[in-house]
Each structure stands twice: as C-alpha cells, then as structure tokens.
Coordinates of C-alpha atoms and ligand atoms in Angstrom, one line a residue:
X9 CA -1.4 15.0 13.1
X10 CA -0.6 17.8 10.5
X11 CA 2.0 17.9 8.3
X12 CA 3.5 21.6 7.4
X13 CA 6.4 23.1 5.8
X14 CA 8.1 25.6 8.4
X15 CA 8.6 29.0 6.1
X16 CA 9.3 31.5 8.0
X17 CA 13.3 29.8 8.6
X18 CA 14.6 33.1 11.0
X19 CA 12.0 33.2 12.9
X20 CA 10.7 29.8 13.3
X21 CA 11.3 29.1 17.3
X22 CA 8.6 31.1 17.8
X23 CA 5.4 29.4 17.0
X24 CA 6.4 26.0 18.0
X25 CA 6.8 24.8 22.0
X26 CA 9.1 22.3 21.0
X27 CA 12.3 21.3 18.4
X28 CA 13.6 18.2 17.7
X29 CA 16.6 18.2 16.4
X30 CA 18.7 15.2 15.6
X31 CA 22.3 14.9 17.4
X32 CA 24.9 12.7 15.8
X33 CA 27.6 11.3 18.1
X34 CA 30.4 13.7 17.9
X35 CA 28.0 16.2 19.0
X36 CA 28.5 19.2 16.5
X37 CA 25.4 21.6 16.4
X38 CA 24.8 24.4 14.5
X39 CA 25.7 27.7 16.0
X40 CA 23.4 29.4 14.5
X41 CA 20.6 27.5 16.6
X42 CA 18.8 29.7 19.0
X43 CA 19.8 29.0 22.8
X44 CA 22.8 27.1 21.2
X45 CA 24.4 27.7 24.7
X46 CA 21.7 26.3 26.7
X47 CA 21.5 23.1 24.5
X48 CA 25.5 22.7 24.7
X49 CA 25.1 23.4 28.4
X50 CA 22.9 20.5 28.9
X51 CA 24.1 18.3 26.8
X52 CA 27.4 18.5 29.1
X53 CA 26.1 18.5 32.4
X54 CA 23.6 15.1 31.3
X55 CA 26.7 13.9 29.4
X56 CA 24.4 13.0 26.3
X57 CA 26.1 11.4 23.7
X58 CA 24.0 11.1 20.7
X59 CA 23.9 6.9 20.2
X60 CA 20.9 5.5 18.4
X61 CA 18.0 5.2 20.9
X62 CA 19.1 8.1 23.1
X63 CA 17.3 11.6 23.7
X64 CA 17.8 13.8 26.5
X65 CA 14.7 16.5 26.7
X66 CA 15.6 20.5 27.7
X67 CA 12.9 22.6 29.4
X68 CA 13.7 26.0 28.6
X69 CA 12.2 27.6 31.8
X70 CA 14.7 31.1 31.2
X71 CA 12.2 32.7 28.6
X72 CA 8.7 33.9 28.6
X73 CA 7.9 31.8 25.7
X74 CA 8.1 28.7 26.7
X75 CA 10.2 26.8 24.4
X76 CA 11.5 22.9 24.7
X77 CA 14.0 21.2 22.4
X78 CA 14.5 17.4 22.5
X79 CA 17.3 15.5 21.3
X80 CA 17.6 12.6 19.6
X81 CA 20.9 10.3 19.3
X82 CA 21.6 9.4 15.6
X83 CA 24.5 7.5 16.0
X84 CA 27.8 7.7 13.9
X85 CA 27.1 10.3 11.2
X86 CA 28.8 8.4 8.7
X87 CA 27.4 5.0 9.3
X88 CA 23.8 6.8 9.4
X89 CA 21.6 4.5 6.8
X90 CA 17.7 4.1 6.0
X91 CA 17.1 1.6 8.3
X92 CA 19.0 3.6 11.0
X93 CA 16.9 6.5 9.6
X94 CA 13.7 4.9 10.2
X95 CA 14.8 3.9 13.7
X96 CA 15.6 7.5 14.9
X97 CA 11.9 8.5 13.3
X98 CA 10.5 6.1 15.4
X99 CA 12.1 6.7 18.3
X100 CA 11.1 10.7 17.9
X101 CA 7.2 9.6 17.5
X102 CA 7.6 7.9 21.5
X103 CA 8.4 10.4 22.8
X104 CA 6.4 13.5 20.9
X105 CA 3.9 10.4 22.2
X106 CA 4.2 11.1 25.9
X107 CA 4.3 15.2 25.8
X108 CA 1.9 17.4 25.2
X109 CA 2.9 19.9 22.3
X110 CA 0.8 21.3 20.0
X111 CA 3.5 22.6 17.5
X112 CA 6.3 20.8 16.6
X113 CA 9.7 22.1 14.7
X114 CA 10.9 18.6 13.1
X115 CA 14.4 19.0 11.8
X116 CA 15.3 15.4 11.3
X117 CA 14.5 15.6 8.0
X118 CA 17.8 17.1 7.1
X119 CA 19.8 14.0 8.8
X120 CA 22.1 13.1 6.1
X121 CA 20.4 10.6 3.5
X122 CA 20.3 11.5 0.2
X123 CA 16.6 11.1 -0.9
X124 CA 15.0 14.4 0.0
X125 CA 11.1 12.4 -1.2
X126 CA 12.0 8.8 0.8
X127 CA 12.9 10.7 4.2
X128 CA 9.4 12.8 4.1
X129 CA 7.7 10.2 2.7
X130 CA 8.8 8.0 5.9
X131 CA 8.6 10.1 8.3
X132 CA 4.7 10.7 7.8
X133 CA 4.1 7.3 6.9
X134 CA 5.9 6.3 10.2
X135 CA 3.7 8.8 11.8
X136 CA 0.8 8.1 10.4
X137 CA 1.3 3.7 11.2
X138 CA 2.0 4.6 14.4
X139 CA -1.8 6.5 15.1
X140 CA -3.6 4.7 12.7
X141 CA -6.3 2.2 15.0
X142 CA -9.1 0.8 13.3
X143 CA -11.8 1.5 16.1
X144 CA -14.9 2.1 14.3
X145 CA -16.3 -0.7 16.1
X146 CA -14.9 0.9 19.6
X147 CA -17.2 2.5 22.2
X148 CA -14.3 4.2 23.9
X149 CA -12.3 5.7 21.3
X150 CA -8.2 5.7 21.8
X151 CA -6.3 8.7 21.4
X152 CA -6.3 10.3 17.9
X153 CA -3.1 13.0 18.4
X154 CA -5.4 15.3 15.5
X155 CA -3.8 18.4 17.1
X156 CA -0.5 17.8 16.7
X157 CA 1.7 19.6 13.9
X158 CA 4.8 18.6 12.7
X159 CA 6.6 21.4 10.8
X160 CA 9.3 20.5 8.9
X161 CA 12.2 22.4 8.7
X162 CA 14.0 23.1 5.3
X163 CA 17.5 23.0 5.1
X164 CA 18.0 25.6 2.1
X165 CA 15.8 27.7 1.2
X166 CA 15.6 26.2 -2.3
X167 CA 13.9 23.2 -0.4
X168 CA 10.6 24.7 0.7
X169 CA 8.7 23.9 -2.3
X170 CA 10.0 20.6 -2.8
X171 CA 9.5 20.1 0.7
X172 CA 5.9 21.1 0.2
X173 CA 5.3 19.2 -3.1
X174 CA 6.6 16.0 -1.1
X175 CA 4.6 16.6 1.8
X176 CA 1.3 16.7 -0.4
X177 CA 2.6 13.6 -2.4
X178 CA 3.4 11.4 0.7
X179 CA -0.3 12.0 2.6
X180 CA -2.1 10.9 -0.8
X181 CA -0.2 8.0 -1.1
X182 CA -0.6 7.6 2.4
X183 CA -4.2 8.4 2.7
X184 CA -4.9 5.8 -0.4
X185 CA -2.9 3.0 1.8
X186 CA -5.4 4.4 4.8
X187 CA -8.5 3.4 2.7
X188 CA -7.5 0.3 1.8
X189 CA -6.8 -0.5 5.4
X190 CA -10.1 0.3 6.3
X191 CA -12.2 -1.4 4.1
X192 CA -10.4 -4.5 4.4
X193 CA -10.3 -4.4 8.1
X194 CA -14.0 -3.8 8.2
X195 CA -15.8 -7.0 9.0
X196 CA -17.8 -9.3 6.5
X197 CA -20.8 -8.7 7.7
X198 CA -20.7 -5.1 6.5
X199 CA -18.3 -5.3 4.1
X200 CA -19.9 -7.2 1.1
X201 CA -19.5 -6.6 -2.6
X202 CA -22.5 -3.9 -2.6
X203 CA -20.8 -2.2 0.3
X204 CA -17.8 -1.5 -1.2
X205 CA -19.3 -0.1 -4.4
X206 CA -20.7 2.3 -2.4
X207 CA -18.0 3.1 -0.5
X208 CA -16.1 3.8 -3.7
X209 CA -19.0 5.6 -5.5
X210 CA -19.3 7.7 -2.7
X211 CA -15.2 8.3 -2.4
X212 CA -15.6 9.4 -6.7
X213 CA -18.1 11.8 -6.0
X214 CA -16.9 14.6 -7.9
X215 CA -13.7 13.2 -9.6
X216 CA -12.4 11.9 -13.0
X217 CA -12.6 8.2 -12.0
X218 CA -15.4 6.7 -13.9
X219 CA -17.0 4.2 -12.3
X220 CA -19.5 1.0 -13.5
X221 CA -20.4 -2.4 -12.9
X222 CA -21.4 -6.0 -14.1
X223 CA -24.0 -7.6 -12.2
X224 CA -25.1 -11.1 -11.3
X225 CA -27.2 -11.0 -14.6
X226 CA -25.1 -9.4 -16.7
X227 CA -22.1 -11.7 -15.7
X228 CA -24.7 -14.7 -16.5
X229 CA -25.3 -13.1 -20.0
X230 CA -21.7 -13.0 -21.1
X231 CA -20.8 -16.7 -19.5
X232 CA -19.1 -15.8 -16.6
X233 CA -19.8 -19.4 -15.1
X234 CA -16.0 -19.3 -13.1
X235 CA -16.7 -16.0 -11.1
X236 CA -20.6 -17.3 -10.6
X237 CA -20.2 -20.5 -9.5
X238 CA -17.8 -19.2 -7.0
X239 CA -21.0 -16.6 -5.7
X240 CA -23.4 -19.8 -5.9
X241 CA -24.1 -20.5 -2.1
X242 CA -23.9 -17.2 -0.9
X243 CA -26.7 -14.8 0.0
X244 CA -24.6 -11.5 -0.9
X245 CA -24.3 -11.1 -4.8
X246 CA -21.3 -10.7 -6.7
X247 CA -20.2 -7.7 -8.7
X248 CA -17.4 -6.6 -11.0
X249 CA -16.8 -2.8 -10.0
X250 CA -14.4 -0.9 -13.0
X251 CA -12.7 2.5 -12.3
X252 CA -11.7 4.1 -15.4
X253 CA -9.0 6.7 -15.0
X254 CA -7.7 8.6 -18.5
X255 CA -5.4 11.5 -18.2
X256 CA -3.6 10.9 -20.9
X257 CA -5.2 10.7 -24.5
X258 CA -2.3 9.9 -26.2
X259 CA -2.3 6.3 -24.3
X260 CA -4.1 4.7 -26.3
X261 CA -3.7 1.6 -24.9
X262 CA -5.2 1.0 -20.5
X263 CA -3.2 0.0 -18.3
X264 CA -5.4 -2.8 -16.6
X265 CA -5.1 -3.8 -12.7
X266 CA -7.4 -6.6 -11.3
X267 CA -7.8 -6.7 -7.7
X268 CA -9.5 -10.6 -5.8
X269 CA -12.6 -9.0 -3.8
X270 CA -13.7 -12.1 -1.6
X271 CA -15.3 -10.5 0.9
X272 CA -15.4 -13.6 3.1
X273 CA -13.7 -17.1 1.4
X274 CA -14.9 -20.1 3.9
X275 CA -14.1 -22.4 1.5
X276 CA -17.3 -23.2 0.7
X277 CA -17.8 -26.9 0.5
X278 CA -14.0 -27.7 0.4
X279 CA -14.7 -26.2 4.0
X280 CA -11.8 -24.0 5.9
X281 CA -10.8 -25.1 9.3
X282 CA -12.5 -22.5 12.0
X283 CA -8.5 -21.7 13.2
X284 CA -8.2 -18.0 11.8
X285 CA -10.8 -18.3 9.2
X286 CA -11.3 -14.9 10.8
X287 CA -9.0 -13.8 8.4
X288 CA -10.4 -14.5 5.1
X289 CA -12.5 -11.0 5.6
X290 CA -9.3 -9.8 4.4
X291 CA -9.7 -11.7 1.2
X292 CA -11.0 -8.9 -0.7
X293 CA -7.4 -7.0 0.1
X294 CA -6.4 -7.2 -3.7
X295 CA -9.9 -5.3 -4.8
X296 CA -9.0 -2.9 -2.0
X297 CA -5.6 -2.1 -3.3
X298 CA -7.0 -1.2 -6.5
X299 CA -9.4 1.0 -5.1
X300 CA -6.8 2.7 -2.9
X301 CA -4.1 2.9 -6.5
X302 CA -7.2 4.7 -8.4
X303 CA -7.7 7.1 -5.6
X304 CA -3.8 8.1 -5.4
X305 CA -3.6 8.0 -9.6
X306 CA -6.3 9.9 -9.8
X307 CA -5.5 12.9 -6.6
X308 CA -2.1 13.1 -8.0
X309 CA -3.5 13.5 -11.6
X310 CA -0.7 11.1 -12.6
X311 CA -0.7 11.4 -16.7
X312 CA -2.1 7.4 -17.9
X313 CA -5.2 5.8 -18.6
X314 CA -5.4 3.3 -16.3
X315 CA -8.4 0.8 -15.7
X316 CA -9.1 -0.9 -12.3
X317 CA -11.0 -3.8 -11.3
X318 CA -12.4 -5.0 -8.3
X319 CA -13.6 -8.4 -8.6
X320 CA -16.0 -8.7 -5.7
X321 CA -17.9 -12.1 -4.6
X322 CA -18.3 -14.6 -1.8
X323 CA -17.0 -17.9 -1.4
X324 CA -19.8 -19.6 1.1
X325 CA -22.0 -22.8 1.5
X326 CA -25.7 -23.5 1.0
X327 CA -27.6 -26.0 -1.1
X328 CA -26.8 -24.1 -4.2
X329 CA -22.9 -24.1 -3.9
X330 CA -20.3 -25.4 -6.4
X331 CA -19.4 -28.9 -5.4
X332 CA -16.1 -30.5 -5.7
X333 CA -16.2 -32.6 -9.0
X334 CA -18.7 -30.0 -10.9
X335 CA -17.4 -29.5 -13.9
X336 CA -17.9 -25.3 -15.9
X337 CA -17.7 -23.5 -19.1
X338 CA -15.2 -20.7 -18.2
X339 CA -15.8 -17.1 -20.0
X340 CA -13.0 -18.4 -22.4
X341 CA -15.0 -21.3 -23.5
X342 CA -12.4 -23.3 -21.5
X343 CA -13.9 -26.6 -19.3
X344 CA -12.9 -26.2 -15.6
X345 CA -13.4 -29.2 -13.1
X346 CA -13.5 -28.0 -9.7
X347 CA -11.5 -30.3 -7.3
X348 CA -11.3 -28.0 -4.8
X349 CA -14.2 -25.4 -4.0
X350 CA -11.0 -23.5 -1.9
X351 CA -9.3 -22.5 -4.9
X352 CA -11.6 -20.0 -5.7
X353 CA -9.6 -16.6 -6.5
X354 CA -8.1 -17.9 -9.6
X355 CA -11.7 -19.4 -10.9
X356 CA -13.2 -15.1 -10.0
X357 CA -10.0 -14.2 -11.7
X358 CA -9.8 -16.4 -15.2
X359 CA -13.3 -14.9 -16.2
X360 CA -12.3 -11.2 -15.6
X361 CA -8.7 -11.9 -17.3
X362 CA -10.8 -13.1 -20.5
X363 CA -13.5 -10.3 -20.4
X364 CA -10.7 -7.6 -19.8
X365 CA -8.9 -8.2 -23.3
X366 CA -11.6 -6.3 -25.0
X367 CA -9.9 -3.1 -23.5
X368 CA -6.6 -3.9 -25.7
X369 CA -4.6 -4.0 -22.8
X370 CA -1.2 -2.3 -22.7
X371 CA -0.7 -5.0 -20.0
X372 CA -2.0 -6.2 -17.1
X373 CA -0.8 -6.7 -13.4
X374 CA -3.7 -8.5 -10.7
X375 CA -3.3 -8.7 -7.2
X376 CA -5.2 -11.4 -5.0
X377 CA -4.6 -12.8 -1.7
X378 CA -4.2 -16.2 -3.6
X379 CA -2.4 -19.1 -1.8
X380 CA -1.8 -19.7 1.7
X381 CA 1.8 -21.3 0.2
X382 CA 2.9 -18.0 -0.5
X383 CA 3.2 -17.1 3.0
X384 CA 5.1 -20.3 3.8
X385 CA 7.2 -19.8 0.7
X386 CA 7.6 -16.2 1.2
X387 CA 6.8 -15.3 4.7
X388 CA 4.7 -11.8 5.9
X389 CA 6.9 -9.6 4.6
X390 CA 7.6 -10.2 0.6
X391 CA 4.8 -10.3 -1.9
X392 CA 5.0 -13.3 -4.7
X393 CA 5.5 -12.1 -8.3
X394 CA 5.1 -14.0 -11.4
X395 CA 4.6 -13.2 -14.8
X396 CA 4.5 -13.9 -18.3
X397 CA 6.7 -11.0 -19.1
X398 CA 10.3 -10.6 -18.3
X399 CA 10.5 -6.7 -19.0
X400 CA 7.1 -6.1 -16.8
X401 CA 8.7 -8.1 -14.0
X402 CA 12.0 -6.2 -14.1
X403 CA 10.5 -2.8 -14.0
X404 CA 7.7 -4.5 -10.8
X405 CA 10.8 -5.2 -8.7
X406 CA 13.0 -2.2 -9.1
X407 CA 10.5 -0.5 -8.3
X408 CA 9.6 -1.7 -4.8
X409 CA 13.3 -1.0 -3.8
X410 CA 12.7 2.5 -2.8
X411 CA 8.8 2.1 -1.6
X412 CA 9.6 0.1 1.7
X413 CA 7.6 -2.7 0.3
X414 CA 8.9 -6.1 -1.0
X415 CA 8.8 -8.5 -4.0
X416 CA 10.4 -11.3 -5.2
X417 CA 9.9 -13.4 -8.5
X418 CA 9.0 -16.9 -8.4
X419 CA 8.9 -19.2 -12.1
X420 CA 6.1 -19.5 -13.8
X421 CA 7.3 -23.0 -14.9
X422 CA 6.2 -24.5 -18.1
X423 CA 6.0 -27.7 -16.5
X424 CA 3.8 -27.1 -13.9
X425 CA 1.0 -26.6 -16.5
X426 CA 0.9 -30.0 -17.0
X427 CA 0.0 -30.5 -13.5
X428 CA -4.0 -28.9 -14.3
X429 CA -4.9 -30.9 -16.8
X430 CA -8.4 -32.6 -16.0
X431 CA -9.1 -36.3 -17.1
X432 CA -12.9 -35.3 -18.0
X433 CA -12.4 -31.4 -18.4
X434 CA -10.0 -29.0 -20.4
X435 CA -8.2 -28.3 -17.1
X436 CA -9.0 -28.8 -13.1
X437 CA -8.7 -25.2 -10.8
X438 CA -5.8 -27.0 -8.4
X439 CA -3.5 -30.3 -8.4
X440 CA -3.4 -32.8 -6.1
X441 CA -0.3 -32.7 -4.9
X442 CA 0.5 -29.5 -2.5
X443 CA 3.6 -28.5 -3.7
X444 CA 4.4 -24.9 -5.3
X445 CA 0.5 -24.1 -4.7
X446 CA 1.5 -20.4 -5.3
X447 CA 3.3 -21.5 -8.7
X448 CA 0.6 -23.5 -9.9
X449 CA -2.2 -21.3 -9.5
X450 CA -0.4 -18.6 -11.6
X451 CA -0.1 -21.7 -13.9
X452 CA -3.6 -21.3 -13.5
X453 CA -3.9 -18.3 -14.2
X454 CA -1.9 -18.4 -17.3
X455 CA -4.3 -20.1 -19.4
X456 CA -6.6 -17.2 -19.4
X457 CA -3.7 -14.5 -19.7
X458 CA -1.8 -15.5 -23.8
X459 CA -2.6 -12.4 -25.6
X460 CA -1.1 -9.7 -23.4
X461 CA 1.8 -9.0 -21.1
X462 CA 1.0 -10.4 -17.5
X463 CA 2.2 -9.9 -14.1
X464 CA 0.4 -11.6 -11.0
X465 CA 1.0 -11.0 -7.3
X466 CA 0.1 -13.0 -4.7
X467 CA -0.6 -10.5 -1.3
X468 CA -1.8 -13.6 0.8
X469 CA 1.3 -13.4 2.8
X470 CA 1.8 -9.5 3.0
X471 CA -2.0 -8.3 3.2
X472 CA -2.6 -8.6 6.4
X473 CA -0.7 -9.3 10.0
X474 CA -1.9 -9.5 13.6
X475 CA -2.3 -5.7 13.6
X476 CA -5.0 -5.7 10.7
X477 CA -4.7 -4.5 7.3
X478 CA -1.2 -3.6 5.7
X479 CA -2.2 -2.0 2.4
X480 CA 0.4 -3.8 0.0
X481 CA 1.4 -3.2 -2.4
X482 CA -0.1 -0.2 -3.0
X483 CA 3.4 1.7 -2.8
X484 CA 5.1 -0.5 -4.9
X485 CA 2.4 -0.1 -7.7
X486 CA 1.9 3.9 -7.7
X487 CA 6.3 3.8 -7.9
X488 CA 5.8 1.6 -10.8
X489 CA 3.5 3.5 -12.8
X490 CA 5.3 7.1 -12.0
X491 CA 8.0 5.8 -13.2
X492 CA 6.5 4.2 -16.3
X493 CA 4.9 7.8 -16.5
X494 CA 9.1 9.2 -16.3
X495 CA 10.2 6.7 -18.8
X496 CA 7.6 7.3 -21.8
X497 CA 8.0 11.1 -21.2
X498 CA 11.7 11.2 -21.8
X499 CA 11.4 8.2 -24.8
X500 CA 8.8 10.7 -26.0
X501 CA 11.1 13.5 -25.9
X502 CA 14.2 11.4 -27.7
X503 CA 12.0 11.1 -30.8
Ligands
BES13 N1 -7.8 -16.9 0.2 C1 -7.1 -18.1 0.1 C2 -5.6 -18.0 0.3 C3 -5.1 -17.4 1.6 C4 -4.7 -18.3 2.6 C5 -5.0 -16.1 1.8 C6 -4.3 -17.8 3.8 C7 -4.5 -15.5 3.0 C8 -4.1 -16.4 4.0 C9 -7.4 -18.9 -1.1 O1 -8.6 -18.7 -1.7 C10 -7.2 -20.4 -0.8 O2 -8.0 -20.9 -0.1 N2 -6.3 -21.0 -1.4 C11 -6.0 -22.4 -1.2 C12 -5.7 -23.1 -2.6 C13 -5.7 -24.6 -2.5 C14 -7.1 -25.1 -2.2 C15 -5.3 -25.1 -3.8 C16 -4.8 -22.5 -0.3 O3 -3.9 -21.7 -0.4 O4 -4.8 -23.4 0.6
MN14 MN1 -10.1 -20.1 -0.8
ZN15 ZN1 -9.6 -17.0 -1.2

C-alpha cells in the first residue's frame, strides 16, 4: 500500500473510486460532501446507525465516474477514544480488504482525537501489520495489496504539510520495525552473525551510519573470555557489529544501545527442552532492534551521536563448549563460574558493557531477550525495565505511553546481588534458586555497569508471539531519544 496526502481538497472525489468516511452515531455529515444526498439517502433507507463495528457500503451507479463511499460506525462522538480509534481503523482495513479499489480517499484521520502524529502514525502501522507476511520462504506468495493508495484527507488546509511530514515519519519508523521483523523471523540456518553483518552493511550503503566490527581474534586479544566462551561449541563465529551515528558535534558524549544477537540459544550443554526451542532463532531480537533504531535515527537525521551494538554469537554444543562448573576471567578482570551454560545473554553482555566504557558513555540502555521469567512475570505484552538510574528510567516509561508499546519497572534490588556470589569464583552467571530470574540477571548485569547511567530491558516476553517477530521496543526507543533530542534543544535555548 501507498500512503499519500490528498491535495487537491475541492476536487478530490475525482481520482479516487472510493471514500471512507467515518460516521459517528448521531449521524451528522458534512454538507459540503459531494452526493451528500445520496449518502443521507442510503443511510435512511439501510437504517445505518453509525455503532462501532458497523459500515454500510454505497455504490454510486448514477455517475459516469464510478465513485463508491463506505461508511464506518464510530460510535458515540464523545466517548470516541484511542482504543476505540484503533478499532474503527481496523475495521476500515477488512473491508478495503475484500474490494478491489485502487485509490482510496481516507478521511478517518480527522475523527476527533487530538494527536494529529498518533492517529497517522496508527493508521499506517495498522495497515501495514495487517499485510505484513513473512513468506520468503513461500513458493506461493499471499496477496501483497502493493497497489493500493490511501490518501489522506486534511481537514484544514494548514494540515497538509504536517500531514505530509507525519506520513514520511510514520513509514521510517515503520519500515525500521519491518526490518527488524525480518531478520529475526529469518531462520538460524541463514541468519547467523556473518549474515546479519551483511545485511546491515549492505542496508548502510551510502549513509552516515559507520559501521565496524570485533572478531573472534580480536575479542580473544582484548579478554573477551564471557562473550567467547558462550561462541565455544558452535561452528558459526561470533562478532561484535558497531553502528556509529553522529549528527550532532556538540554531543560530545554517545548515547550507547547494546542489542543480545544469539542467533540460535539451545542452551548448550545446560540443554533446552525440544518444546519451542524453535523460538530461540528469535534470540538475536535485541541486536535486531538496534539495527532497526540506527536505520530510523539515521533516515530521520535525528540530531545525536548515538552508538549501536549488536552483540552477535551462538549458544550451541560440541566437544569444545563451556561446561557447567568452568570457571572465566571476564573482560572486567571479574572471575565468572558458569552454573548454568543457559544463562548465556548476560555472560555476551558483561564483556561488551565493560568494553563499551571506553566511548565515555552519556549512558547506556541494552535490550536482550534475557529470561524466560520475564514473560511469566510480565506476560507478551510489557517489556521488563530495570536500571541503575532513576531519571533514565522515568524518561524510558513516559515515553512508551504514546508509542503503543509497553514497559514497566521492576527493582534492581540490592539484595539480590548477594544471591551471585560464587564459592570458588568472584561471582556465578545465575542462582540456584528460580525466583526473580529476570531481577537477578540484571543483578548480573550490574556488576559490569558502575561507572555510567544504565537502563536494561528484557524483550523475552514481547519479542516475539505466534505470529513471528514484533519489533519491540523499537517505538518506545526512537520516542525516547526525540524527545531527549526536544528537551536538550529547549535547555539549550534557556541558557
Ligand atoms: N534466551 C533465553 C531467554 C528466553 C526464554 C527468551 C524464553 C525468550 C523466551 C535465555 O538465554 C535463557 O535461556 N535464560 C534462562 C536463564 C536461566 C538459565 C537462569 C531462562 O530464562 O530460563
Ligand atoms: Mn539461554
Ligand atoms: Zn538466550
């Protein structure tokens, strides 16, 4: 589908075969609507009366130009909300589904909610959810709907070019949440570290995103003995991918994100059961949020200097892997006994958190599919947060209230801590016990994290569901940083 800005506001019944215009129950329509009798006509005779989930459809067959208009209930105009909002979008989308036009007048983008950028953004990402398959894989092909163009109407015409700038805004976002869809629905046996490198040197062609890596050696060289030893029975190699971003020279300071890349986590020796281990080639959906948040930074030329991360490995078995009980010199000096070969994201992660505070970070936020607890603690539908930083966690949630995504804090409790230490090493990578598992791997984490300000989000819950890929919490991130971007422009313009 293609998303367009109707301009031409007198004229516009003519290019489209269809208008949809949204009804609210007492039925009032603009006068000023061509065939205004012909719509009040039928809404009579079919006695429509404009509750949620209704839509009567009017064939104009009067007029040469053939020219439809659908109608879709919107309820009380009063009690219209964004969840009610969303509902009546969706509801549009079934049934421009089932018909065949090509061009499409979309008017419900004036229903009355106040947030002129939430109601486009919606509407295309609802859109765009609704036709998005994953069939790469597919011999026969499913419908695509490329022809189809939705033109959106603006209500003043003042709107048009914020309608426009919104329109352009929403499909980045939305085609940065598309790419991290697709590379974490790709399978393992493609998708390995080396793939996705390419993939994302071949995405930052010609672009300011610079791109680099640390090999297998290099890693070695520097002590990386966490993120290897979690590579150590695989055949695939590992590789740290970094995507530097600066548009902004008077940031001194990156912002760093940290995606977990395991392209497949079986466990390794602390073996997975075979029920859904399917799944774990989405454990690399942290690496590919960061690679979808560069790509959005970077085509809305968002003023920061950002660096991302993509921590790519594999967690497998052979007659090299880590064993339960071996016992590693982290990058931060720090002695790790592995109890559990399972609990290998924070292990990938506590290396890159100490190689990254080279950059002087101005703080960092990483984002792994980390513990199966959070899903039980939090369900598939709200991301885990924890952090080291009250201020960074404040501005993180407020945030994801307007991007349709959802977070919610959990303690990173002191106590807890406790719960790593090792008998024979400086600390173990889990605890016995199986309580809080997504509080104590932050704990984990927290070691390796002192000398800056730290937020972590666990994605194991929200990553992924039985329709593939999700893309969180991309959204939630890019809402964070523009408004970051807001905030130090108007503190800038105080002093
Ligand atoms: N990748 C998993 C976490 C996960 C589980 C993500 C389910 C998505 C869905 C992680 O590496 C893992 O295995 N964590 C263990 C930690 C435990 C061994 C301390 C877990 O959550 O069971
Ligand atoms: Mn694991
Ligand atoms: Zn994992």
């Amino acid at each position: 589908m293609k998303y367009k800005i109707q301009k031409n506001t007198k004229n516009y019944f003519q290019n489209n075969e269809c208008v949809i215009i949204g009804i609210y129950e007492n039925k009032k329509i603009k006068k000023n609507i061509l065939k205004y009798n012909l719509i009040i006509q039928e809404i009579e005779k079919y006695n429509f009366n404009g509750k949620i989930n209704t839509f009567l459809i009017i064939k104009d067959i009067n007029t040469k130009i053939k020219q439809d208009y659908i109608l879709i209930g919107c309820g009380k105009k009063k009690k219209i909300n964004k969840n009610k909002f969303k509902k009546i979008i969706k509801k549009s989308f079934n049934i421009i589904k089932q018909l065949n036009y090509q061009n499409i007048l979309y008017t419900l983008n004036n229903l009355n909610i106040k947030n002129i950028y939430w109601k486009i953004f919606n509407i295309i990402k609802i859109f765009k959810n609704k036709t998005y398959f994953f069939q790469k894989f597919k011999k026969k092909k499913l419908k695509q709907y490329k022809n189809i163009q939705i033109n959106f109407l603006p209500n003043k015409k003042k709107e048009y070019f914020t309608i426009k700038k919104y329109i352009k805004k929403s499909l980045y976002i939305l085609k940065g949440i598309k790419i991290c869809k697709n590379i974490c629905n790709t399978p393992p046996n493609i998708c390995n570290s080396l793939y996705i490198y390419k993939k994302i040197k071949n995405k930052f062609k010609n672009c300011d995103v610079k791109i680099s890596c640390l090999d297998k050696k290099k890693m070695f060289s520097l002590g990386m003995n966490a993120y290897l030893s979690v590579n150590k029975g695989s055949y695939n190699k590992p590789l740290i991918i970094k995507l530097k971003y600066n548009n902004n020279k008077n940031m001194l300071k990156p912002i760093i994100l940290i995606g977990k890349g395991i392209t497949f986590d079986c466990g390794g020796i602390s073996l997975k059961t075979s029920q859904n281990m399917h799944h774990m080639k989405y454990d690399m959906s942290g690496a590919a949020s960061i690679y979808g948040i560069i790509y959005i930074i970077s085509k809305l030329k968002l003023k920061i200097n950002v660096i991302g991360i993509l921590a790519c490995a594999e967690n497998m078995i052979n007659g090299n892997s880590t064993k339960p009980g071996d016992i590693i010199t982290t990058l931060s000096k720090k002695t790790v006994e592995i109890i559990n070969t399972d609990a290998e994201g924070r292990l990938i992660l506590c290396d890159v958190l100490s190689y990254i505070k080279k950059f002087h970070p101005k703080f960092v936020i990483d984002i792994a599919t980390l513990t199966g607890s959070c899903l039980i603690a939090l369900g598939n539908k709200i991301n885990g947060l924890l952090s080291n930083n009250k201020k960074l966690s404040n501005k993180l949630i407020k945030s994801s209230h307007n991007s349709g995504e959802y977070i919610h804090q959990l303690p990173l409790f002191k106590k807890y801590k406790k719960y790593l230490k090792s008998n024979i090493a400086d600390i173990k990578n889990c605890t016995n016990k199986s309580y809080a598992g997504t509080i104590t791997a932050a704990c984990f984490l927290s070691y390796f994290t002192k000398k800056y300000k730290w937020a972590h989000i666990d994605i194991a819950g929200t990553a992924y569901n039985t329709n593939g890929a999700t893309g969180q919490p991309i959204n939630i991130i890019i809402q964070f940083l523009i408004e970051y971007i807001k905030k130090k422009k108007k503190n800038e313009k105080k002093i």
